[in-house]
mmCIF file of N, CA and C in Angstrom:
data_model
loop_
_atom_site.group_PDB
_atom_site.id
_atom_site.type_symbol
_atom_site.label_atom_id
_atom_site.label_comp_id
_atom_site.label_asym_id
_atom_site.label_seq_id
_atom_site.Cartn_x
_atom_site.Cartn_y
_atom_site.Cartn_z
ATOM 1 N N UNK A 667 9.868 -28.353 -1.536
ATOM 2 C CA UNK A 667 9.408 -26.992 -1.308
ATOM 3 C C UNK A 667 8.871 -26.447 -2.625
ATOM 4 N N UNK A 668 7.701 -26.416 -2.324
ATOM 5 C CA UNK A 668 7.208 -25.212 -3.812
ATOM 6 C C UNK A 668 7.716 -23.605 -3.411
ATOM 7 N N UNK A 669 7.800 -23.079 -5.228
ATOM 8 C CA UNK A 669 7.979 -21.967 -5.260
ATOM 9 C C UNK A 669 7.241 -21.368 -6.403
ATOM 10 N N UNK A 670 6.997 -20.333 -5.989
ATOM 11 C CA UNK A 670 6.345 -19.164 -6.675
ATOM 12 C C UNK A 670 6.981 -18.293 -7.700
ATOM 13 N N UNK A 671 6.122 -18.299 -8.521
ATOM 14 C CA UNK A 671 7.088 -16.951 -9.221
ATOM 15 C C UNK A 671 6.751 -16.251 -8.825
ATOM 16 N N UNK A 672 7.801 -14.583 -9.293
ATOM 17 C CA UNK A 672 7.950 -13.823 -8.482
ATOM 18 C C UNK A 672 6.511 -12.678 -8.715
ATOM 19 N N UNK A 673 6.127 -12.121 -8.447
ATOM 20 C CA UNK A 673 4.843 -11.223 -8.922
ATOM 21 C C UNK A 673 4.958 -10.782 -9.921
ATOM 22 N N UNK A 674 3.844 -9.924 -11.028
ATOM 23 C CA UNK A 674 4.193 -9.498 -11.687
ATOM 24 C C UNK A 674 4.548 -7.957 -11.447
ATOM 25 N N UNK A 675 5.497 -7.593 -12.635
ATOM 26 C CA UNK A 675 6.061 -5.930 -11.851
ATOM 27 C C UNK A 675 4.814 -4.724 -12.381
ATOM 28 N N UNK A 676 4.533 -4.213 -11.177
ATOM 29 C CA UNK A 676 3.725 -2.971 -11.876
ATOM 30 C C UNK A 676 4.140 -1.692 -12.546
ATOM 31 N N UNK A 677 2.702 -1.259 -13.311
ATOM 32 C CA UNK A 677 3.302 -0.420 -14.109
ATOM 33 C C UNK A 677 3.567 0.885 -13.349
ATOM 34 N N UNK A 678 4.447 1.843 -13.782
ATOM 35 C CA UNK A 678 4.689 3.075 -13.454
ATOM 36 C C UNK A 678 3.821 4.015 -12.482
ATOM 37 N N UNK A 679 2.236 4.172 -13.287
ATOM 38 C CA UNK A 679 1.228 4.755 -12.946
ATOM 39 C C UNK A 679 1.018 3.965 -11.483
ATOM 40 N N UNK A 680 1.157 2.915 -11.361
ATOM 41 C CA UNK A 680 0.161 2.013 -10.134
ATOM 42 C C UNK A 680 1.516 2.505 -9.069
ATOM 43 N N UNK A 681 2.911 2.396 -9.222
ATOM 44 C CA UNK A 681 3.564 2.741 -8.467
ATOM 45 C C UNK A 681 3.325 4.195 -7.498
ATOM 46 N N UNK A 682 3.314 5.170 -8.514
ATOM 47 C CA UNK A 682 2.863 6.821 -8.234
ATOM 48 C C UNK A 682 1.392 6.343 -7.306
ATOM 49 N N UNK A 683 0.436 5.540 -7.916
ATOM 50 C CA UNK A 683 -0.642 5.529 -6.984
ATOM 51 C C UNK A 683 -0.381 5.110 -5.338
ATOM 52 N N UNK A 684 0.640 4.197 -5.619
ATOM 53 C CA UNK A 684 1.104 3.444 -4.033
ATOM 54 C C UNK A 684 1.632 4.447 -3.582
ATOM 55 N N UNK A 685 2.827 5.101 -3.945
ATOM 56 C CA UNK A 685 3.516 6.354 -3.241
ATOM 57 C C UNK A 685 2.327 7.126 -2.750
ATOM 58 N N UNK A 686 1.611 7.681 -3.702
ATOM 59 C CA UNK A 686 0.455 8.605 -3.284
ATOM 60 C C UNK A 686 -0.304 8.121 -1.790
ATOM 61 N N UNK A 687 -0.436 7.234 -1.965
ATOM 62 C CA UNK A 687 -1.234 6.459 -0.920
ATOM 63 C C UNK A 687 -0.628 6.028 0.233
ATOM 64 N N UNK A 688 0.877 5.788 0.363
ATOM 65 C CA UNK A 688 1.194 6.198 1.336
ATOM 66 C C UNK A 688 1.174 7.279 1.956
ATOM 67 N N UNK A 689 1.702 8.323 1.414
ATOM 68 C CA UNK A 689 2.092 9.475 1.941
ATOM 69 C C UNK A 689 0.521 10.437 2.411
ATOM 70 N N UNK A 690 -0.156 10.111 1.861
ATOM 71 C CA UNK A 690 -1.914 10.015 1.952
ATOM 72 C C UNK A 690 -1.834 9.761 3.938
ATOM 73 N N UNK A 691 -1.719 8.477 3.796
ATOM 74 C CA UNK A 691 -1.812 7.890 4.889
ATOM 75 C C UNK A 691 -1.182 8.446 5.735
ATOM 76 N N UNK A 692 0.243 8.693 5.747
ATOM 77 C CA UNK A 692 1.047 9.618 6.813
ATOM 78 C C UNK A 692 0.984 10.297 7.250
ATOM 79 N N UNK A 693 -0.160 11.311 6.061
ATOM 80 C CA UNK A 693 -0.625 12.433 6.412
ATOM 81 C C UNK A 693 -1.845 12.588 7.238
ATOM 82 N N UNK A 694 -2.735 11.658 7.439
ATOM 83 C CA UNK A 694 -3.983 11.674 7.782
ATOM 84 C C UNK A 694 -4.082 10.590 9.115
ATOM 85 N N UNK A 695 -3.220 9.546 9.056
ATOM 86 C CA UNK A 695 -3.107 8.655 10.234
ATOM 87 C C UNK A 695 -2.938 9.224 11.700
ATOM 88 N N UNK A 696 -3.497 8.360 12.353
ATOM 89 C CA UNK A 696 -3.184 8.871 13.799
ATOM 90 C C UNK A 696 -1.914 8.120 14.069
ATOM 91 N N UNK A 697 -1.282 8.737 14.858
ATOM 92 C CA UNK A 697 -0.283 7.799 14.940
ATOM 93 C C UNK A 697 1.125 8.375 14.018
ATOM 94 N N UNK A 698 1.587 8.828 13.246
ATOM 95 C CA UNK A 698 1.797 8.984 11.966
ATOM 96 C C UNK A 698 3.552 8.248 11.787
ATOM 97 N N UNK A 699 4.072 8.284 12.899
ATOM 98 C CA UNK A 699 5.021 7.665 13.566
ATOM 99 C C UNK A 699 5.381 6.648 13.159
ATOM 100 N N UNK A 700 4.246 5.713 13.366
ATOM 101 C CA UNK A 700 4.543 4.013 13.059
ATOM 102 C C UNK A 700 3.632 3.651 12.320
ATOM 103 N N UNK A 701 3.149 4.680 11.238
ATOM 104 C CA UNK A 701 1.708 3.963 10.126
ATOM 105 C C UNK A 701 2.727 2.968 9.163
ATOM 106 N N UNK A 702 3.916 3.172 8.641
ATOM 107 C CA UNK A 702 4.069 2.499 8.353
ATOM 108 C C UNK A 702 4.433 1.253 8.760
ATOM 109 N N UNK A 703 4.553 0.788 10.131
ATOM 110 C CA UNK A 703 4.398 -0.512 10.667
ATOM 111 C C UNK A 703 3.194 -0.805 10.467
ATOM 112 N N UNK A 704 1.993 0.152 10.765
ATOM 113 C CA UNK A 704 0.611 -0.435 10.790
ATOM 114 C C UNK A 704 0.587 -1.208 9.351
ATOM 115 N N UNK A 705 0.921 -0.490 8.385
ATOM 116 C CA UNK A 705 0.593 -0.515 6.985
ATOM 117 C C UNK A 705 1.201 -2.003 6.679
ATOM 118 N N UNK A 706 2.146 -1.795 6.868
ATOM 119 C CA UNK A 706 2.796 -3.665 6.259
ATOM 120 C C UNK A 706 2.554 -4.820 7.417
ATOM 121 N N UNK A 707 2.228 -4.412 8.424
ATOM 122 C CA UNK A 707 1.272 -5.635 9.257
ATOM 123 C C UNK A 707 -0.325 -5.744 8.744
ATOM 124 N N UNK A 708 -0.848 -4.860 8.453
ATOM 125 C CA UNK A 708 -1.799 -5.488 7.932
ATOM 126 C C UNK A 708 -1.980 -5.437 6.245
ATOM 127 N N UNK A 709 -0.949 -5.739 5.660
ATOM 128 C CA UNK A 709 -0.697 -5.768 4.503
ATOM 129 C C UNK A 709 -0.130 -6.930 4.154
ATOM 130 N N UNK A 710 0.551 -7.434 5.407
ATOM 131 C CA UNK A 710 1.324 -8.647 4.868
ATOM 132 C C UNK A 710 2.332 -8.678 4.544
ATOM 133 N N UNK A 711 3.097 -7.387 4.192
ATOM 134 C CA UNK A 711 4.366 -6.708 3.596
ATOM 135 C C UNK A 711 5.065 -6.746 4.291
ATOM 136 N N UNK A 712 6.407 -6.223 3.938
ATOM 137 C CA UNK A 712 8.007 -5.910 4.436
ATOM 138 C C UNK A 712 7.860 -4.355 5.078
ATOM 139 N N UNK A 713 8.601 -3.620 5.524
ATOM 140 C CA UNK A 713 8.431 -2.593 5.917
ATOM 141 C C UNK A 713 9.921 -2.032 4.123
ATOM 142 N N UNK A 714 10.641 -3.196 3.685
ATOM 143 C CA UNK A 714 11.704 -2.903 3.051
ATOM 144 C C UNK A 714 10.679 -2.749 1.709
ATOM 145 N N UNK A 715 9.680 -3.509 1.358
ATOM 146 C CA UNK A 715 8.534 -3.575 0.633
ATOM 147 C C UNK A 715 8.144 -2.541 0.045
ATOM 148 N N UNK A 716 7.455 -2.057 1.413
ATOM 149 C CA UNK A 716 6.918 -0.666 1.195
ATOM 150 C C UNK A 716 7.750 0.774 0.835
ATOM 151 N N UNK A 717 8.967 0.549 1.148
ATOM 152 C CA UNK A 717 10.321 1.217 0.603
ATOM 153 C C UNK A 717 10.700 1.477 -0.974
ATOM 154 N N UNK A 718 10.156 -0.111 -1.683
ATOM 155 C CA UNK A 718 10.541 0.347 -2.856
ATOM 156 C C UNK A 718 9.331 -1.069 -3.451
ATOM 157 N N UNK A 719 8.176 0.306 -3.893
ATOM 158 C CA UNK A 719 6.725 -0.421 -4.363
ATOM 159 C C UNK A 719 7.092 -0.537 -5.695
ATOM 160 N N UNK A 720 7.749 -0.217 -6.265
ATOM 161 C CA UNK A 720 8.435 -0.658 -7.798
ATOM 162 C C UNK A 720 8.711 -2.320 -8.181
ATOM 163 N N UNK A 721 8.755 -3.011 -7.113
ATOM 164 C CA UNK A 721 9.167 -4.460 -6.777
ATOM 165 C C UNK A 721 8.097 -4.641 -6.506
ATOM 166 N N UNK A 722 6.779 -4.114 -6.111
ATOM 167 C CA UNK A 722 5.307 -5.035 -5.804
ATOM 168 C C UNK A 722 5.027 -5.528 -6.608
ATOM 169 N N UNK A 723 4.159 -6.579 -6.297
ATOM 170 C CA UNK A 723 3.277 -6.803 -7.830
ATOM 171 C C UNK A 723 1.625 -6.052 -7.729
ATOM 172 N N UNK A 724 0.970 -6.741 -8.874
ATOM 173 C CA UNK A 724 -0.803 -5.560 -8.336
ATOM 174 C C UNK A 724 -1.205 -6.121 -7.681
ATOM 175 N N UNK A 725 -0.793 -7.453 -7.008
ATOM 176 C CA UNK A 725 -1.792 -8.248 -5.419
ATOM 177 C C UNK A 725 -1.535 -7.362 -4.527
ATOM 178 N N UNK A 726 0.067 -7.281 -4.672
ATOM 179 C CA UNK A 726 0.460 -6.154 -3.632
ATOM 180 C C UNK A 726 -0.080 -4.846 -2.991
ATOM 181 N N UNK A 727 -0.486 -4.529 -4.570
ATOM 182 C CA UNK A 727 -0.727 -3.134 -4.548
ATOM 183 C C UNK A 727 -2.533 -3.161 -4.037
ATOM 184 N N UNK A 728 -3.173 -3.887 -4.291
ATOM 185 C CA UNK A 728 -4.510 -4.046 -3.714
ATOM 186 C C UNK A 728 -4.438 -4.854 -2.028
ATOM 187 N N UNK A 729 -3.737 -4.984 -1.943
ATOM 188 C CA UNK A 729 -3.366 -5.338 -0.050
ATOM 189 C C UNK A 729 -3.259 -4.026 0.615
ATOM 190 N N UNK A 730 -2.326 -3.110 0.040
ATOM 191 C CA UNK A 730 -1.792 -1.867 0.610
ATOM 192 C C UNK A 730 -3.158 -1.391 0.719
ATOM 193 N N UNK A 731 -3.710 -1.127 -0.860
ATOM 194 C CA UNK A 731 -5.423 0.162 -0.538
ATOM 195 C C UNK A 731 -6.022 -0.668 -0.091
ATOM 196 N N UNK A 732 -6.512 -1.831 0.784
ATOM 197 C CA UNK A 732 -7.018 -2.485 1.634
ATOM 198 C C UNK A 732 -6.586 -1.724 2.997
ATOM 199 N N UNK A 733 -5.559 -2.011 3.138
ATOM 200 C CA UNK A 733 -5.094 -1.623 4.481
ATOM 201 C C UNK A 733 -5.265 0.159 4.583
ATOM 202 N N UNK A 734 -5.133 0.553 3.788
ATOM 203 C CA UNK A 734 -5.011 2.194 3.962
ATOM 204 C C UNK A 734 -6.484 2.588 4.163
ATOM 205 N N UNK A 735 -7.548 1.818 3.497
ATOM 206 C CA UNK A 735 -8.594 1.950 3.881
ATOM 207 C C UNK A 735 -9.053 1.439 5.069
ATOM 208 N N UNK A 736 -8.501 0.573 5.506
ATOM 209 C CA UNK A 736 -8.560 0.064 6.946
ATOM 210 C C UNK A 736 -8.192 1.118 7.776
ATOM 211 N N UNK A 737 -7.336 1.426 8.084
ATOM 212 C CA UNK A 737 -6.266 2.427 8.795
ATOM 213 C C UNK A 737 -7.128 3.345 8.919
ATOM 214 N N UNK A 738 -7.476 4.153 7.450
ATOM 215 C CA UNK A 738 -8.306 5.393 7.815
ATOM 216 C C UNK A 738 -9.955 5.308 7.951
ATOM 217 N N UNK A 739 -10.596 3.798 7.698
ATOM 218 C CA UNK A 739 -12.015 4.211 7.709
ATOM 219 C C UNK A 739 -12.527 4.831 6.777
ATOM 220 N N UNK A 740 -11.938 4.503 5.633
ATOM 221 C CA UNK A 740 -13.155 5.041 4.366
ATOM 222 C C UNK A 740 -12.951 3.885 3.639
ATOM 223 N N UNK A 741 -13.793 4.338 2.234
ATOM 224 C CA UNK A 741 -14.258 3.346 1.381
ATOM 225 C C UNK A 741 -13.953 3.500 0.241
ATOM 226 N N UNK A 742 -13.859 2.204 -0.761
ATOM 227 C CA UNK A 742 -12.944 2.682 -2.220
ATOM 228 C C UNK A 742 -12.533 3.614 -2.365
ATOM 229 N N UNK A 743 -14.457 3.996 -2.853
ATOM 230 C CA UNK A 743 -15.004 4.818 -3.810
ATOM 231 C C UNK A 743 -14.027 6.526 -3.205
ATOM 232 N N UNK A 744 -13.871 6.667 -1.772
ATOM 233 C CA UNK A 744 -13.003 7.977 -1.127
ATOM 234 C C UNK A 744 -11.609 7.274 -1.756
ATOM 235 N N UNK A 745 -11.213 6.192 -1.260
ATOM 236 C CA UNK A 745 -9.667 6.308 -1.714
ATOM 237 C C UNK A 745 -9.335 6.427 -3.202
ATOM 238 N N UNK A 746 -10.172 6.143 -3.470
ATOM 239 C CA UNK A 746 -9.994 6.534 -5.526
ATOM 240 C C UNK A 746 -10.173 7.673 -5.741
ATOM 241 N N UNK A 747 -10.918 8.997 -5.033
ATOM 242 C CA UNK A 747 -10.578 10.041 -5.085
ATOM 243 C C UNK A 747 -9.397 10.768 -4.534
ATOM 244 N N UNK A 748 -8.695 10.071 -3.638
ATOM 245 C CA UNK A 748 -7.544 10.743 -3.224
ATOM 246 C C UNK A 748 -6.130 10.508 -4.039
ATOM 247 N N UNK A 749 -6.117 9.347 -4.439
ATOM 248 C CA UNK A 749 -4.887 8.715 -5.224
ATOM 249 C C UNK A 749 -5.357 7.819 -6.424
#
């Protein structure tokens, strides 16, 4: 069995951006109920994951603003203005 190391840990700032970006999402999702199921199915993530983004690494963290941009239908260049 191969193994991986573990990701690398992000910094502080990128964390606050993930929080931001959830709660972004919660706020604006349809659904708002189960975005975070949406969010870590198409993220690839844990739902325990997304609980504590302090443990992501930055692959991680560029899966999530993938998906959040998925979810809501905009583009970077909008999600870099929001978070």
């Amino acid at each position: 069995i191969r193994r991986s190391r573990p990701p690398a840990r992000s910094q502080a700032s990128e964390i606050e951006r993930t929080q931001r970006l959830i709660a972004y999402l919660e706020a604006r999702a349809p659904e708002p109920h189960v975005v975070r199921h949406r969010l870590a199915l198409r993220a690839g993530l844990t739902l325990a994951a997304l609980e504590r983004p302090e443990g992501l690494g930055l692959e991680a963290m560029v899966l999530i603003e993938t998906a959040v941009q998925d979810i809501l239908g905009i583009d970077r260049t909008e999600l870099r203005r929001i978070a």
